[in-house]
């Protein structure tokens, strides 16, 4: 199997870039953030106090999370129920990034779930600790990043395109705050990874850069000079 690990801060474009690269390479795109979000959804639905790590840890064995892959990409299941839409609400996003993702027992609980997926498929897996903790043996590790201003600019455009009011300075403040919340604990840079700074690059350029690196590594692997 061939695994590509993509880590990096929120808003660097990991999921859209990873999804497009996976499609071009014929790989499975695995969105690991969806698994963390599903844990948060379970806790919220079952009245578990999300701010109490001991209570969350105690409830973990009840969470049955699985991912399925089909024509329309990844579907996230909680106890067999498709929750792909529900995990995208603002409430779940906040509960995940502020609380659930920071609990070591949650992270440990999810290691095997994520590793199993990379055993069954050639994957492009995106997350925060994929190249360091989950798939340290990945054939290609990329740390995707962009300046806070660039990430805020992209987010502002996205909001405007969705017909929402967006103030660049307000969005930038949120990006910086989210970085503070996440970066120290979650964003781990693989020492043997490639840092891809996408500031000033177009979406196509980033996808091309990634797929050409992947093809290079695959040729090396096929040639036995890994
Ligand atoms: O990528 P996302 O926004 O769907 O991720 C949701 C939250 O989960 C975010 O706060 C980062 C965290 N996360 C993590 O800690 N480790 C991962 N492998 C993936 C996501």
Short mmCIF file of C-alpha atoms and ligand atoms in Angstrom, two decimals:
data_model
loop_
_atom_site.label_atom_id
_atom_site.label_comp_id
_atom_site.label_asym_id
_atom_site.label_seq_id
_atom_site.Cartn_x
_atom_site.Cartn_y
_atom_site.Cartn_z
CA UNK A 1 0.00 0.00 0.00
CA UNK A 2 1.07 3.59 -0.60
CA UNK A 3 0.19 6.29 1.92
CA UNK A 4 0.35 10.05 1.63
CA UNK A 5 0.07 11.97 4.92
CA UNK A 6 -1.06 15.58 4.80
CA UNK A 7 -0.86 17.64 7.96
CA UNK A 8 -1.04 21.35 8.66
CA UNK A 9 -3.05 24.14 10.25
CA UNK A 10 -6.75 24.88 9.78
CA UNK A 11 -7.55 26.69 6.56
CA UNK A 12 -4.42 25.67 4.65
CA UNK A 13 -6.65 23.84 2.15
CA UNK A 14 -5.71 20.32 3.26
CA UNK A 15 -9.05 18.67 2.58
CA UNK A 16 -9.73 20.15 -0.87
CA UNK A 17 -6.14 19.59 -2.02
CA UNK A 18 -6.03 16.06 -0.58
CA UNK A 19 -9.35 15.18 -2.17
CA UNK A 20 -8.31 16.43 -5.62
CA UNK A 21 -4.90 14.72 -5.44
CA UNK A 22 -6.51 11.44 -4.34
CA UNK A 23 -8.89 11.58 -7.30
CA UNK A 24 -6.04 12.15 -9.76
CA UNK A 25 -3.93 9.37 -8.28
CA UNK A 26 -6.84 6.92 -7.92
CA UNK A 27 -6.32 6.81 -4.14
CA UNK A 28 -8.86 6.92 -1.31
CA UNK A 29 -9.13 10.28 0.42
CA UNK A 30 -9.43 9.85 4.19
CA UNK A 31 -10.67 12.87 6.15
CA UNK A 32 -9.62 12.09 9.73
CA UNK A 33 -11.15 15.29 11.13
CA UNK A 34 -14.54 13.67 10.45
CA UNK A 35 -13.73 10.94 12.99
CA UNK A 36 -12.90 13.48 15.72
CA UNK A 37 -16.08 15.36 14.86
CA UNK A 38 -18.10 12.15 15.19
CA UNK A 39 -16.79 11.59 18.72
CA UNK A 40 -17.89 15.12 19.62
CA UNK A 41 -21.33 14.53 18.06
CA UNK A 42 -21.78 11.34 20.07
CA UNK A 43 -20.91 13.14 23.32
CA UNK A 44 -23.28 16.03 22.57
CA UNK A 45 -26.13 13.66 21.63
CA UNK A 46 -25.67 11.56 24.75
CA UNK A 47 -25.47 14.44 27.19
CA UNK A 48 -21.83 13.81 28.09
CA UNK A 49 -20.10 16.93 29.46
CA UNK A 50 -17.71 17.75 26.62
CA UNK A 51 -15.59 19.93 28.93
CA UNK A 52 -14.91 17.02 31.28
CA UNK A 53 -12.11 14.82 29.85
CA UNK A 54 -12.81 12.03 32.36
CA UNK A 55 -16.49 11.87 31.37
CA UNK A 56 -15.61 11.87 27.65
CA UNK A 57 -13.01 9.14 28.19
CA UNK A 58 -15.50 7.01 30.13
CA UNK A 59 -18.05 7.27 27.31
CA UNK A 60 -15.56 6.43 24.52
CA UNK A 61 -16.15 2.65 24.38
CA UNK A 62 -19.76 3.36 23.37
CA UNK A 63 -18.70 5.17 20.19
CA UNK A 64 -18.94 3.02 17.09
CA UNK A 65 -17.42 5.13 14.34
CA UNK A 66 -16.71 3.83 10.84
CA UNK A 67 -15.97 5.26 7.43
CA UNK A 68 -17.30 4.03 4.11
CA UNK A 69 -16.10 4.84 0.64
CA UNK A 70 -18.26 4.99 -2.46
CA UNK A 71 -18.98 7.03 -5.55
CA UNK A 72 -19.63 10.19 -3.55
CA UNK A 73 -16.48 9.88 -1.43
CA UNK A 74 -16.30 9.35 2.31
CA UNK A 75 -19.40 8.68 4.42
CA UNK A 76 -19.04 8.88 8.18
CA UNK A 77 -21.13 6.48 10.24
CA UNK A 78 -21.96 6.60 13.94
CA UNK A 79 -23.44 3.30 15.10
CA UNK A 80 -24.30 2.60 11.46
CA UNK A 81 -26.11 5.95 11.00
CA UNK A 82 -24.80 8.34 8.33
CA UNK A 83 -23.74 11.52 10.18
CA UNK A 84 -21.67 13.06 7.34
CA UNK A 85 -23.85 16.20 7.38
CA UNK A 86 -24.44 16.54 11.12
CA UNK A 87 -20.74 16.62 11.99
CA UNK A 88 -20.29 19.87 9.99
CA UNK A 89 -22.37 22.14 12.25
CA UNK A 90 -20.67 25.02 14.05
CA UNK A 91 -21.55 23.45 17.41
CA UNK A 92 -19.75 20.20 16.55
CA UNK A 93 -16.77 22.10 15.06
CA UNK A 94 -16.29 24.11 18.25
CA UNK A 95 -16.76 21.10 20.56
CA UNK A 96 -14.16 19.19 18.53
CA UNK A 97 -11.47 21.83 18.19
CA UNK A 98 -11.86 23.29 21.68
CA UNK A 99 -12.28 20.07 23.69
CA UNK A 100 -12.47 16.62 22.11
CA UNK A 101 -9.34 16.74 19.92
CA UNK A 102 -7.22 17.75 22.93
CA UNK A 103 -8.00 14.68 25.05
CA UNK A 104 -5.08 12.20 24.86
CA UNK A 105 -7.42 9.21 25.45
CA UNK A 106 -9.52 10.24 22.45
CA UNK A 107 -6.43 10.48 20.25
CA UNK A 108 -5.20 7.07 21.47
CA UNK A 109 -8.66 5.52 20.90
CA UNK A 110 -8.54 6.65 17.25
CA UNK A 111 -5.04 5.50 16.32
CA UNK A 112 -6.06 2.02 15.20
CA UNK A 113 -9.25 3.21 13.45
CA UNK A 114 -7.08 5.40 11.22
CA UNK A 115 -4.28 2.88 10.71
CA UNK A 116 -6.74 0.18 9.63
CA UNK A 117 -7.92 2.38 6.75
CA UNK A 118 -4.39 2.73 5.40
CA UNK A 119 -3.97 -1.05 5.46
CA UNK A 120 -6.94 -1.57 3.16
CA UNK A 121 -6.51 1.26 0.66
CA UNK A 122 -3.87 3.44 -0.97
CA UNK A 123 -4.66 6.65 0.89
CA UNK A 124 -4.25 10.37 0.95
CA UNK A 125 -4.98 10.97 4.63
CA UNK A 126 -5.32 14.45 6.04
CA UNK A 127 -5.21 15.52 9.66
CA UNK A 128 -2.87 16.91 12.30
CA UNK A 129 -0.67 14.02 13.39
CA UNK A 130 -0.84 11.69 10.42
CA UNK A 131 2.83 11.80 9.38
CA UNK A 132 4.09 11.72 12.96
CA UNK A 133 1.78 9.45 14.98
CA UNK A 134 -0.71 7.65 12.77
CA UNK A 135 1.33 6.72 9.69
CA UNK A 136 5.00 7.33 10.52
CA UNK A 137 5.91 4.98 7.67
CA UNK A 138 3.95 6.94 5.03
CA UNK A 139 5.82 7.09 1.72
CA UNK A 140 5.11 10.81 1.33
CA UNK A 141 4.52 13.30 4.16
CA UNK A 142 3.50 16.84 3.42
CA UNK A 143 3.02 19.68 5.86
CA UNK A 144 0.67 22.03 4.04
CA UNK A 145 0.70 25.57 5.26
CA UNK A 146 0.05 29.17 4.26
CA UNK A 147 0.40 32.51 6.02
CA UNK A 148 -2.45 33.49 8.36
CA UNK A 149 -3.28 36.40 6.03
CA UNK A 150 -3.50 34.10 3.00
CA UNK A 151 -5.72 31.63 4.87
CA UNK A 152 -7.97 34.48 6.05
CA UNK A 153 -8.15 35.87 2.50
CA UNK A 154 -9.25 32.47 1.12
CA UNK A 155 -11.82 32.02 3.90
CA UNK A 156 -13.23 35.52 3.29
CA UNK A 157 -13.63 34.73 -0.42
CA UNK A 158 -15.33 31.41 0.42
CA UNK A 159 -17.81 33.15 2.74
CA UNK A 160 -18.53 35.84 0.15
CA UNK A 161 -19.08 33.21 -2.52
CA UNK A 162 -21.54 31.48 -0.19
CA UNK A 163 -23.41 34.78 0.03
CA UNK A 164 -22.37 35.49 3.62
CA UNK A 165 -21.08 38.78 5.06
CA UNK A 166 -17.35 38.59 5.65
CA UNK A 167 -14.95 41.09 7.13
CA UNK A 168 -11.32 40.22 6.37
CA UNK A 169 -10.00 41.59 9.67
CA UNK A 170 -12.58 39.65 11.68
CA UNK A 171 -11.80 36.44 9.75
CA UNK A 172 -8.06 36.99 10.29
CA UNK A 173 -8.65 37.36 14.04
CA UNK A 174 -10.51 34.02 14.02
CA UNK A 175 -7.74 32.31 12.05
CA UNK A 176 -5.11 33.50 14.54
CA UNK A 177 -7.29 32.41 17.48
CA UNK A 178 -7.86 28.96 15.96
CA UNK A 179 -4.09 28.62 15.40
CA UNK A 180 -3.51 29.35 19.08
CA UNK A 181 -6.15 26.80 20.05
CA UNK A 182 -4.79 24.07 17.79
CA UNK A 183 -1.18 24.60 16.89
CA UNK A 184 0.79 23.95 20.04
CA UNK A 185 -0.88 20.61 20.74
CA UNK A 186 -2.23 19.38 17.45
CA UNK A 187 -0.02 20.51 14.60
CA UNK A 188 2.94 18.19 14.51
CA UNK A 189 5.43 18.66 11.69
CA UNK A 190 7.00 15.42 10.51
CA UNK A 191 10.77 15.85 10.52
CA UNK A 192 11.04 13.80 7.36
CA UNK A 193 8.15 15.66 5.69
CA UNK A 194 8.09 18.19 2.89
CA UNK A 195 6.84 21.65 3.88
CA UNK A 196 4.58 22.98 1.15
CA UNK A 197 3.82 26.66 1.70
CA UNK A 198 0.86 27.45 -0.52
CA UNK A 199 0.95 31.23 0.01
CA UNK A 200 0.69 32.74 -3.47
CA UNK A 201 0.07 29.40 -5.19
CA UNK A 202 -3.17 28.55 -6.98
CA UNK A 203 -5.21 25.49 -6.03
CA UNK A 204 -4.15 23.76 -9.29
CA UNK A 205 -0.47 24.48 -8.62
CA UNK A 206 -0.68 22.93 -5.16
CA UNK A 207 -2.47 19.80 -6.42
CA UNK A 208 0.06 19.46 -9.25
CA UNK A 209 2.99 19.82 -6.86
CA UNK A 210 1.53 17.14 -4.61
CA UNK A 211 0.69 14.66 -7.35
CA UNK A 212 4.07 15.04 -9.00
CA UNK A 213 5.85 14.43 -5.67
CA UNK A 214 3.65 11.36 -5.15
CA UNK A 215 4.36 10.00 -8.64
CA UNK A 216 8.08 10.50 -8.08
CA UNK A 217 7.94 8.53 -4.83
CA UNK A 218 5.82 5.79 -6.42
CA UNK A 219 8.36 5.36 -9.22
CA UNK A 220 11.15 5.16 -6.67
CA UNK A 221 9.19 2.59 -4.69
CA UNK A 222 8.48 0.52 -7.82
CA UNK A 223 12.19 0.76 -8.70
CA UNK A 224 13.06 -0.57 -5.25
CA UNK A 225 15.12 2.45 -4.22
CA UNK A 226 12.70 3.63 -1.51
O1 LIG B 1 -10.05 19.11 9.79
P1 LIG B 1 -11.30 19.37 10.62
O2 LIG B 1 -11.67 20.82 10.77
O3 LIG B 1 -12.46 18.54 10.18
O4 LIG B 1 -10.90 18.86 12.09
C1 LIG B 1 -11.76 19.00 13.18
C2 LIG B 1 -10.93 19.14 14.46
O5 LIG B 1 -10.26 17.92 14.77
C3 LIG B 1 -9.85 20.22 14.41
O6 LIG B 1 -9.88 20.95 15.62
C4 LIG B 1 -8.56 19.49 14.32
C5 LIG B 1 -8.86 18.15 14.93
N1 LIG B 1 -8.14 17.05 14.29
C6 LIG B 1 -7.12 16.46 14.99
O7 LIG B 1 -6.82 16.89 16.10
N2 LIG B 1 -6.42 15.43 14.41
C7 LIG B 1 -6.74 14.98 13.20
N3 LIG B 1 -6.07 13.97 12.66
C8 LIG B 1 -7.78 15.58 12.46
C9 LIG B 1 -8.47 16.63 13.05
#
